[in-house]
Amino acid sequence: MRNVLIVGAGVAGPTLAYWLARAGFRPTVVERARGQRSSGNPVDVRGPALPVAEQMGVVPALREAATTVTAMRLIDSRGRRRQRLPMPAGRSPAGTAEIEVPRADLASILYAAARDHAEFVFDDTITGFTQDPAGVDVTFERSAPRRFDLVVGADGLHSAVRRLAFGPEATFVRHLGVYVATTPLGEPVDHPGEALMYNTPGRLISVHPSRDHALLAFIFRGPAIPGFDHRDVALHKRVLLHAYANDRNWLVPTYLERVRAAEDLYFDSVSKVVLPSWSNGRVTLLGDAAASVSLFGDGSSMAMAGALTLANALKNSGPATALKRYETEHRRRTDPKGRRARLAAAMIVPSTRPGIAVRNTAARLAYRR
Ligand SMILES: Cc1cc2nc3c(=O)[nH]c(=O)nc-3n(C[C@H](O)[C@H](O)[C@H](O)COP(=O)(O)OP(=O)(O)OC[C@H]3O[C@@H](n4cnc5c(N)ncnc54)[C@H](O)[C@@H]3O)c2cc1C
């Protein structure tokens, strides 16, 4: 077994390509986007992902790209800068416990590590497959059909591989009652070391400084939208603007103007992916496609750790045993994250004013040096 198709060149895909190539496989990565997306909220590389990054030799590049944030600053309901919550020591850019890096930079750095060892095909996607006990015949939107020994869906929350292998998204993806939107602010801010957090009941706006600019994020509660289309930007802007429409405090009206004008808006439902099994024959899932709780579940770190676990399992056994071993081992990391998702939502976007006060007290205690 040598030829592996990986669908998706986000965080999980390039990491898996790198490790499979090191183990003697021939990985091909197909990515729907024409190139790497520029939008990127900050994500943390931590826990089991840090040794993965170290062994790939990408830690210096990650540190170079790391955000400059060492504290959070809470903004009150009248828009005044209030409490400053220093991050635990290891979280600082110089620290070792975790590295906070814009998502797009993380994906680019992992791609740079893998691109000389794997075939990357951009601007294409899988359209179907049929499998037999010895392999998988795959068709693509643009490329000619090809046969692979294994197919890995690393194509994120709205995975096409998952749909083709297991059925419609609605069966496996559960909206957690929260939406997230991010867009670059496009200019430097006067608080390069502090992420600003402005909460009102059920809503958060954060301004997160990065290297030479800042990232604006909106996280807010809202019911599932029937037929929600994660690519319908006009719908995303409508939903977001409506959610914050009555708030004239702080810089909210200015930030909403930025959203109206944004060309690079990331918007999605915060969702949990629940699948009884991650593999169907010689097709398996990795990263958010298998077990997302998005920003509430260390998605990037889980994607990287899962990639190494899968590569190691494939190196040591045949596909059936390897896929079972990968799932058993990696579910030990992802399942607890899924169970804690609602608590994480309550911490990030409390739905009441007393809830915000309790969260602020808890954060003060947790972030005390
Ligand atoms: C606001 C926000 C904050 C977050 N904060 C954190 C955090 O602090 N820490 C953390 O660890 N994680 C965080 N995450 C989650 C993290 O970004 C994801 O969980 C992580 O990127 C998952 O990696 P992935 O490779 O599985 O999926 P993605 O990074 O989503 O990559 C999937 C790739 O597949 C491609 N693709 C999609 N469909 C197809 C197709 N049909 N064919 C070919 N290619 C396709 C996409 O273009 C993309 O490149 C956050 C997420 C959000 C939204």
Tab-separated table of C-alpha atoms and ligand atoms in Angstrom:
chain	number	residue	atom	x	y	z
A	1	MET	CA	0.000	0.000	0.000
A	2	ARG	CA	1.715	3.151	-1.179
A	3	ASN	CA	-0.523	5.638	-3.012
A	4	VAL	CA	-2.624	7.752	-0.679
A	5	LEU	CA	-5.023	10.482	-1.760
A	6	ILE	CA	-5.502	13.239	0.813
A	7	VAL	CA	-8.407	15.600	0.122
A	8	GLY	CA	-7.811	19.066	1.645
A	9	ALA	CA	-4.642	21.110	2.165
A	10	GLY	CA	-5.647	22.903	5.370
A	11	VAL	CA	-3.961	21.891	8.618
A	12	ALA	CA	-4.483	18.111	8.687
A	13	GLY	CA	-3.774	17.421	4.994
A	14	PRO	CA	-0.205	18.772	4.661
A	15	THR	CA	0.743	17.352	8.071
A	16	LEU	CA	-0.374	13.885	7.004
A	17	ALA	CA	1.340	14.253	3.607
A	18	TYR	CA	4.612	15.108	5.350
A	19	TRP	CA	4.499	12.113	7.694
A	20	LEU	CA	3.319	9.648	5.073
A	21	ALA	CA	6.130	10.691	2.732
A	22	ARG	CA	8.628	10.219	5.568
A	23	ALA	CA	7.264	6.687	6.042
A	24	GLY	CA	7.793	5.821	2.364
A	25	PHE	CA	4.263	6.418	1.008
A	26	ARG	CA	3.444	8.469	-2.112
A	27	PRO	CA	0.844	11.030	-1.001
A	28	THR	CA	-1.214	13.165	-3.397
A	29	VAL	CA	-3.068	16.138	-1.905
A	30	VAL	CA	-6.003	17.661	-3.776
A	31	GLU	CA	-7.261	21.059	-2.605
A	32	ARG	CA	-10.349	22.832	-3.877
A	33	ALA	CA	-8.977	26.361	-3.386
A	34	ARG	CA	-6.697	27.879	-6.047
A	35	GLY	CA	-4.074	28.610	-3.410
A	36	GLN	CA	-3.923	29.070	0.312
A	37	ARG	CA	-6.671	31.249	1.820
A	38	SER	CA	-5.521	34.488	3.403
A	39	SER	CA	-8.224	34.739	6.079
A	40	GLY	CA	-7.115	33.406	9.389
A	41	ASN	CA	-8.234	33.655	12.939
A	42	PRO	CA	-5.504	32.886	15.469
A	43	VAL	CA	-5.285	29.230	16.485
A	44	ASP	CA	-3.138	27.542	19.095
A	45	VAL	CA	-0.587	24.849	18.396
A	46	ARG	CA	-0.407	23.087	21.723
A	47	GLY	CA	-0.555	19.819	23.610
A	48	PRO	CA	0.100	16.819	21.369
A	49	ALA	CA	0.546	19.100	18.313
A	50	LEU	CA	3.715	20.708	19.683
A	51	PRO	CA	5.907	17.587	19.424
A	52	VAL	CA	4.471	17.059	15.921
A	53	ALA	CA	5.554	20.591	14.957
A	54	GLU	CA	8.954	20.101	16.613
A	55	GLN	CA	9.619	16.850	14.751
A	56	MET	CA	8.623	18.526	11.477
A	57	GLY	CA	11.137	21.297	12.171
A	58	VAL	CA	8.507	24.035	11.789
A	59	VAL	CA	8.654	25.535	15.281
A	60	PRO	CA	11.016	28.414	14.280
A	61	ALA	CA	8.664	29.361	11.416
A	62	LEU	CA	5.667	29.170	13.736
A	63	ARG	CA	7.375	31.406	16.282
A	64	GLU	CA	8.219	33.849	13.522
A	65	ALA	CA	4.540	34.000	12.511
A	66	ALA	CA	3.166	33.900	16.079
A	67	THR	CA	0.832	36.653	17.210
A	68	THR	CA	2.137	39.224	19.651
A	69	VAL	CA	-0.578	38.780	22.235
A	70	THR	CA	0.401	38.339	25.878
A	71	ALA	CA	-2.840	39.466	27.543
A	72	MET	CA	-6.562	39.886	27.058
A	73	ARG	CA	-8.287	43.172	27.792
A	74	LEU	CA	-11.999	43.136	28.609
A	75	ILE	CA	-14.096	45.954	27.177
A	76	ASP	CA	-17.188	46.810	29.243
A	77	SER	CA	-20.705	47.371	27.949
A	78	ARG	CA	-19.978	51.098	27.562
A	79	GLY	CA	-16.912	50.433	25.495
A	80	ARG	CA	-14.328	51.258	28.189
A	81	ARG	CA	-11.132	49.220	28.462
A	82	ARG	CA	-11.308	47.413	31.802
A	83	GLN	CA	-9.562	44.355	33.225
A	84	ARG	CA	-6.280	43.138	31.786
A	85	LEU	CA	-5.834	39.378	31.981
A	86	PRO	CA	-2.233	38.295	31.377
A	87	MET	CA	-1.944	34.959	29.611
A	88	PRO	CA	-0.172	32.170	31.483
A	89	ALA	CA	3.592	32.447	30.963
A	90	GLY	CA	3.857	29.615	28.443
A	91	ARG	CA	1.385	31.325	26.169
A	92	SER	CA	3.560	34.282	25.412
A	93	PRO	CA	5.202	34.317	21.983
A	94	ALA	CA	8.487	33.460	23.689
A	95	GLY	CA	6.973	30.650	25.738
A	96	THR	CA	7.159	26.981	25.020
A	97	ALA	CA	3.807	25.540	26.105
A	98	GLU	CA	1.874	26.697	23.050
A	99	ILE	CA	2.189	28.916	20.024
A	100	GLU	CA	-0.634	31.151	18.839
A	101	VAL	CA	-0.485	31.683	15.120
A	102	PRO	CA	-2.956	32.904	12.464
A	103	ARG	CA	-4.648	29.886	10.917
A	104	ALA	CA	-3.612	30.814	7.373
A	105	ASP	CA	0.058	31.039	8.444
A	106	LEU	CA	-0.153	27.656	10.130
A	107	ALA	CA	-1.556	26.079	6.963
A	108	SER	CA	1.132	27.773	4.815
A	109	ILE	CA	3.973	26.653	7.081
A	110	LEU	CA	2.750	23.047	7.086
A	111	TYR	CA	2.336	23.169	3.313
A	112	ALA	CA	5.885	24.490	2.916
A	113	ALA	CA	7.168	21.563	4.994
A	114	ALA	CA	5.294	18.996	2.884
A	115	ARG	CA	5.283	20.373	-0.656
A	116	ASP	CA	8.619	18.870	-1.763
A	117	HIS	CA	7.633	15.421	-0.533
A	118	ALA	CA	4.111	15.070	-1.925
A	119	GLU	CA	2.160	15.894	-5.065
A	120	PHE	CA	-0.162	18.879	-4.473
A	121	VAL	CA	-3.030	19.582	-6.883
A	122	PHE	CA	-4.853	22.875	-6.274
A	123	ASP	CA	-8.137	24.031	-7.804
A	124	ASP	CA	-9.619	20.554	-7.962
A	125	THR	CA	-11.745	18.228	-5.880
A	126	ILE	CA	-12.980	14.679	-5.612
A	127	THR	CA	-16.383	14.043	-7.240
A	128	GLY	CA	-16.852	10.349	-6.491
A	129	PHE	CA	-15.227	7.017	-5.783
A	130	THR	CA	-15.855	3.306	-5.913
A	131	GLN	CA	-13.825	0.908	-3.839
A	132	ASP	CA	-12.987	-2.795	-3.825
A	133	PRO	CA	-10.902	-4.737	-1.287
A	134	ALA	CA	-7.638	-3.721	-2.997
A	135	GLY	CA	-8.103	-0.013	-3.714
A	136	VAL	CA	-10.237	3.035	-4.479
A	137	ASP	CA	-11.048	4.418	-7.951
A	138	VAL	CA	-11.479	8.163	-7.671
A	139	THR	CA	-12.948	10.732	-10.061
A	140	PHE	CA	-12.098	14.439	-9.914
A	141	GLU	CA	-13.702	17.647	-11.118
A	142	ARG	CA	-10.720	18.512	-13.339
A	143	SER	CA	-8.021	15.817	-13.185
A	144	ALA	CA	-8.272	12.417	-14.858
A	145	PRO	CA	-9.612	9.508	-12.757
A	146	ARG	CA	-6.993	7.655	-10.701
A	147	ARG	CA	-6.724	4.636	-8.445
A	148	PHE	CA	-5.365	4.914	-4.890
A	149	ASP	CA	-4.683	2.453	-2.111
A	150	LEU	CA	-6.326	4.743	0.463
A	151	VAL	CA	-8.354	7.986	0.493
A	152	VAL	CA	-8.220	10.382	3.450
A	153	GLY	CA	-10.807	13.153	3.819
A	154	ALA	CA	-8.983	16.074	5.432
A	155	ASP	CA	-11.439	18.504	3.860
A	156	GLY	CA	-12.800	20.183	6.971
A	157	LEU	CA	-16.177	20.630	8.595
A	158	HIS	CA	-18.127	20.458	5.318
A	159	SER	CA	-16.210	17.433	4.059
A	160	ALA	CA	-17.107	16.104	0.599
A	161	VAL	CA	-15.331	12.816	1.358
A	162	ARG	CA	-17.544	12.321	4.422
A	163	ARG	CA	-20.662	12.957	2.303
A	164	LEU	CA	-19.507	10.514	-0.374
A	165	ALA	CA	-18.499	7.815	2.122
A	166	PHE	CA	-21.177	8.161	4.786
A	167	GLY	CA	-24.086	10.318	3.585
A	168	PRO	CA	-25.500	13.844	3.950
A	169	GLU	CA	-23.811	16.377	6.228
A	170	ALA	CA	-26.988	16.990	8.245
A	171	THR	CA	-26.760	13.451	9.647
A	172	PHE	CA	-23.375	14.083	11.276
A	173	VAL	CA	-22.959	17.819	11.841
A	174	ARG	CA	-24.703	19.446	14.816
A	175	HIS	CA	-24.938	23.220	15.108
A	176	LEU	CA	-23.903	24.227	18.634
A	177	GLY	CA	-26.039	27.385	18.648
A	178	VAL	CA	-23.080	29.657	17.882
A	179	TYR	CA	-21.698	31.297	14.719
A	180	VAL	CA	-18.215	32.618	14.114
A	181	ALA	CA	-17.012	35.184	11.610
A	182	THR	CA	-13.538	36.609	11.125
A	183	THR	CA	-12.045	39.209	8.829
A	184	PRO	CA	-8.712	41.052	8.776
A	185	LEU	CA	-8.989	44.537	10.258
A	186	GLY	CA	-6.391	45.622	7.746
A	187	GLU	CA	-4.432	48.052	9.903
A	188	PRO	CA	-2.179	47.969	12.950
A	189	VAL	CA	-3.785	48.668	16.329
A	190	ASP	CA	-2.592	50.650	19.354
A	191	HIS	CA	-2.613	47.513	21.552
A	192	PRO	CA	-0.170	45.068	19.890
A	193	GLY	CA	0.186	42.935	23.038
A	194	GLU	CA	-3.490	42.752	23.965
A	195	ALA	CA	-6.496	41.003	22.448
A	196	LEU	CA	-9.612	43.097	23.142
A	197	MET	CA	-12.784	41.223	24.099
A	198	TYR	CA	-16.170	42.911	24.090
A	199	ASN	CA	-19.067	40.778	25.338
A	200	THR	CA	-22.764	41.541	25.418
A	201	PRO	CA	-25.279	38.772	26.184
A	202	GLY	CA	-24.889	36.098	23.508
A	203	ARG	CA	-22.318	38.093	21.520
A	204	LEU	CA	-18.597	38.681	21.426
A	205	ILE	CA	-16.381	40.885	19.312
A	206	SER	CA	-12.636	40.451	19.616
A	207	VAL	CA	-9.782	42.408	18.080
A	208	HIS	CA	-6.747	40.182	17.990
A	209	PRO	CA	-3.427	41.780	17.043
A	210	SER	CA	-1.274	39.761	14.718
A	211	ARG	CA	2.187	40.689	13.363
A	212	ASP	CA	1.444	43.862	11.408
A	213	HIS	CA	-2.324	44.069	11.513
A	214	ALA	CA	-5.254	42.768	13.549
A	215	LEU	CA	-7.977	40.171	13.116
A	216	LEU	CA	-11.570	40.987	13.891
A	217	ALA	CA	-13.753	38.134	15.155
A	218	PHE	CA	-17.496	37.975	15.841
A	219	ILE	CA	-18.792	35.018	17.839
A	220	PHE	CA	-22.506	35.039	18.551
A	221	ARG	CA	-25.416	32.810	19.457
A	222	GLY	CA	-28.110	32.032	16.935
A	223	PRO	CA	-30.385	29.163	15.965
A	224	ALA	CA	-29.598	26.827	13.068
A	225	ILE	CA	-30.430	28.449	9.725
A	226	PRO	CA	-32.396	25.993	7.568
A	227	GLY	CA	-30.351	25.071	4.495
A	228	PHE	CA	-27.346	27.092	5.772
A	229	ASP	CA	-24.791	27.463	2.978
A	230	HIS	CA	-21.250	28.009	4.260
A	231	ARG	CA	-20.296	29.641	0.929
A	232	ASP	CA	-23.140	32.202	0.707
A	233	VAL	CA	-21.268	35.373	1.684
A	234	ALA	CA	-24.312	37.646	1.213
A	235	LEU	CA	-26.263	35.500	3.689
A	236	HIS	CA	-23.336	35.532	6.142
A	237	LYS	CA	-23.149	39.314	6.092
A	238	ARG	CA	-26.925	39.620	6.597
A	239	VAL	CA	-26.946	37.246	9.584
A	240	LEU	CA	-23.938	38.897	11.211
A	241	LEU	CA	-25.107	42.488	10.698
A	242	HIS	CA	-28.548	41.592	12.040
A	243	ALA	CA	-27.061	39.986	15.176
A	244	TYR	CA	-25.186	43.175	16.153
A	245	ALA	CA	-27.565	45.751	14.619
A	246	ASN	CA	-28.860	47.217	17.899
A	247	ASP	CA	-25.451	47.734	19.481
A	248	ARG	CA	-24.161	51.307	19.062
A	249	ASN	CA	-21.530	51.015	21.813
A	250	TRP	CA	-17.741	50.974	21.547
A	251	LEU	CA	-16.523	50.602	17.969
A	252	VAL	CA	-19.309	48.235	16.986
A	253	PRO	CA	-20.788	50.433	14.192
A	254	THR	CA	-17.281	50.931	12.703
A	255	TYR	CA	-16.576	47.210	12.792
A	256	LEU	CA	-19.924	46.433	11.168
A	257	GLU	CA	-18.936	48.791	8.338
A	258	ARG	CA	-15.803	46.668	7.909
A	259	VAL	CA	-17.969	43.589	7.618
A	260	ARG	CA	-20.185	45.249	4.975
A	261	ALA	CA	-17.081	46.049	2.908
A	262	ALA	CA	-15.175	42.815	3.632
A	263	GLU	CA	-13.940	40.798	0.682
A	264	ASP	CA	-12.346	38.170	2.886
A	265	LEU	CA	-14.951	37.121	5.444
A	266	TYR	CA	-14.775	33.721	7.076
A	267	PHE	CA	-18.158	32.693	8.468
A	268	ASP	CA	-19.409	29.368	9.708
A	269	SER	CA	-21.639	27.661	12.189
A	270	VAL	CA	-19.729	26.318	15.187
A	271	SER	CA	-20.590	22.664	14.905
A	272	LYS	CA	-19.822	19.319	16.349
A	273	VAL	CA	-19.188	16.373	14.034
A	274	VAL	CA	-20.424	13.069	15.432
A	275	LEU	CA	-19.725	9.892	13.483
A	276	PRO	CA	-19.990	6.343	14.828
A	277	SER	CA	-16.967	5.356	12.732
A	278	TRP	CA	-14.381	7.415	10.823
A	279	SER	CA	-13.619	4.809	8.164
A	280	ASN	CA	-15.553	3.063	5.445
A	281	GLY	CA	-13.305	0.420	3.892
A	282	ARG	CA	-10.282	2.199	2.424
A	283	VAL	CA	-11.703	5.694	2.971
A	284	THR	CA	-11.099	7.500	6.246
A	285	LEU	CA	-11.524	10.956	7.783
A	286	LEU	CA	-9.090	13.226	9.595
A	287	GLY	CA	-9.245	16.622	11.338
A	288	ASP	CA	-12.483	18.622	11.367
A	289	ALA	CA	-14.034	16.223	8.836
A	290	ALA	CA	-13.944	13.474	11.482
A	291	ALA	CA	-14.383	15.203	14.808
A	292	SER	CA	-14.751	18.946	14.737
A	293	VAL	CA	-15.791	21.193	17.510
A	294	SER	CA	-14.114	24.030	15.647
A	295	LEU	CA	-12.890	26.808	17.869
A	296	PHE	CA	-14.148	25.061	21.013
A	297	GLY	CA	-12.048	21.960	20.539
A	298	ASP	CA	-8.431	22.744	19.686
A	299	GLY	CA	-9.259	21.806	16.087
A	300	SER	CA	-5.845	22.655	14.625
A	301	SER	CA	-3.906	20.861	17.325
A	302	MET	CA	-6.177	17.838	17.033
A	303	ALA	CA	-5.765	17.850	13.238
A	304	MET	CA	-1.963	17.773	13.530
A	305	ALA	CA	-1.865	15.135	16.260
A	306	GLY	CA	-4.366	12.955	14.373
A	307	ALA	CA	-2.272	13.165	11.209
A	308	LEU	CA	0.814	11.772	12.917
A	309	THR	CA	-1.233	9.060	14.652
A	310	LEU	CA	-2.722	7.990	11.309
A	311	ALA	CA	0.656	8.015	9.535
A	312	ASN	CA	2.254	5.927	12.299
A	313	ALA	CA	-0.591	3.414	12.244
A	314	LEU	CA	-0.338	3.034	8.449
A	315	LYS	CA	3.431	2.636	8.660
A	316	ASN	CA	3.091	-0.289	11.042
A	317	SER	CA	0.075	-2.290	9.774
A	318	GLY	CA	-2.234	-3.000	6.854
A	319	PRO	CA	-5.108	-0.569	6.192
A	320	ALA	CA	-7.888	-2.312	8.144
A	321	THR	CA	-5.851	-2.684	11.360
A	322	ALA	CA	-4.203	0.712	10.927
A	323	LEU	CA	-7.481	2.607	10.515
A	324	LYS	CA	-8.932	0.919	13.607
A	325	ARG	CA	-5.818	1.695	15.643
A	326	TYR	CA	-5.769	5.335	14.473
A	327	GLU	CA	-9.404	5.861	15.426
A	328	THR	CA	-9.132	4.195	18.849
A	329	GLU	CA	-6.032	6.170	19.739
A	330	HIS	CA	-7.117	9.565	18.395
A	331	ARG	CA	-10.686	9.415	19.749
A	332	ARG	CA	-9.142	9.430	23.239
A	333	ARG	CA	-8.095	13.008	22.458
A	334	THR	CA	-11.123	14.266	20.512
A	335	ASP	CA	-14.069	12.747	22.430
A	336	PRO	CA	-13.464	14.694	25.678
A	337	LYS	CA	-13.202	17.928	23.639
A	338	GLY	CA	-16.624	17.208	22.140
A	339	ARG	CA	-18.155	16.663	25.574
A	340	ARG	CA	-16.801	20.019	26.822
A	341	ALA	CA	-18.000	22.055	23.827
A	342	ARG	CA	-21.059	23.597	25.504
A	343	LEU	CA	-19.019	24.653	28.526
A	344	ALA	CA	-16.489	26.280	26.179
A	345	ALA	CA	-19.354	28.123	24.446
A	346	ALA	CA	-20.642	29.343	27.820
A	347	MET	CA	-17.176	30.720	28.639
A	348	ILE	CA	-16.644	32.483	25.323
A	349	VAL	CA	-20.169	33.822	24.698
A	350	PRO	CA	-22.184	33.822	27.947
A	351	SER	CA	-25.847	34.447	27.129
A	352	THR	CA	-26.698	36.740	30.080
A	353	ARG	CA	-25.096	39.684	31.892
A	354	PRO	CA	-24.634	37.684	35.140
A	355	GLY	CA	-23.076	34.952	32.987
A	356	ILE	CA	-20.581	37.490	31.606
A	357	ALA	CA	-19.718	38.619	35.172
A	358	VAL	CA	-19.157	35.008	36.308
A	359	ARG	CA	-17.014	34.302	33.246
A	360	ASN	CA	-14.912	37.406	33.900
A	361	THR	CA	-14.292	36.356	37.506
A	362	ALA	CA	-13.387	32.819	36.400
A	363	ALA	CA	-11.033	34.194	33.740
A	364	ARG	CA	-9.372	36.495	36.290
A	365	LEU	CA	-8.678	33.519	38.552
A	366	ALA	CA	-7.536	31.256	35.724
A	367	TYR	CA	-5.223	33.832	34.192
A	368	ARG	CA	-3.681	34.969	37.497
A	369	ARG	CA	0.084	34.544	37.269
B	1	LIG	C1	-12.747	31.390	14.919
B	1	LIG	C2	-12.033	30.088	15.030
B	1	LIG	C3	-11.098	29.958	16.016
B	1	LIG	C4	-10.412	28.765	16.143
B	1	LIG	N1	-9.517	28.675	17.148
B	1	LIG	C5	-8.794	27.547	17.274
B	1	LIG	C6	-7.795	27.442	18.291
B	1	LIG	O1	-7.573	28.341	19.082
B	1	LIG	N2	-7.064	26.326	18.358
B	1	LIG	C7	-7.267	25.322	17.481
B	1	LIG	O2	-6.530	24.342	17.576
B	1	LIG	N3	-8.214	25.362	16.523
B	1	LIG	C8	-8.996	26.450	16.382
B	1	LIG	N4	-9.956	26.528	15.407
B	1	LIG	C9	-10.271	25.381	14.554
B	1	LIG	C10	-9.296	25.134	13.414
B	1	LIG	O3	-9.142	26.217	12.548
B	1	LIG	C11	-9.767	23.908	12.630
B	1	LIG	O4	-10.301	23.010	13.520
B	1	LIG	C12	-8.592	23.293	11.913
B	1	LIG	O5	-8.153	24.174	10.921
B	1	LIG	C13	-8.951	21.921	11.320
B	1	LIG	O6	-8.033	21.521	10.359
B	1	LIG	P1	-8.485	20.676	9.093
B	1	LIG	O7	-7.263	20.531	8.257
B	1	LIG	O8	-9.235	19.490	9.519
B	1	LIG	O9	-9.544	21.563	8.341
B	1	LIG	P2	-9.350	22.999	7.556
B	1	LIG	O10	-8.223	23.710	8.179
B	1	LIG	O11	-10.695	23.563	7.552
B	1	LIG	O12	-8.878	22.499	6.134
B	1	LIG	C14	-9.731	21.857	5.205
B	1	LIG	C15	-9.168	22.117	3.811
B	1	LIG	O13	-9.919	21.345	2.884
B	1	LIG	C16	-10.260	22.138	1.771
B	1	LIG	N5	-11.478	21.588	1.196
B	1	LIG	C17	-12.732	21.687	1.664
B	1	LIG	N6	-13.570	21.002	0.884
B	1	LIG	C18	-12.822	20.455	-0.092
B	1	LIG	C19	-13.118	19.625	-1.198
B	1	LIG	N7	-14.368	19.231	-1.447
B	1	LIG	N8	-12.115	19.232	-2.017
B	1	LIG	C20	-10.827	19.630	-1.791
B	1	LIG	N9	-10.492	20.424	-0.743
B	1	LIG	C21	-11.481	20.826	0.098
B	1	LIG	C22	-10.423	23.531	2.339
B	1	LIG	O14	-10.284	24.525	1.331
B	1	LIG	C23	-9.293	23.568	3.369
B	1	LIG	O15	-8.078	23.992	2.791
B	1	LIG	C24	-10.668	27.681	15.257
B	1	LIG	C25	-11.624	27.805	14.252
B	1	LIG	C26	-12.310	28.992	14.153
B	1	LIG	C27	-13.344	29.117	13.076
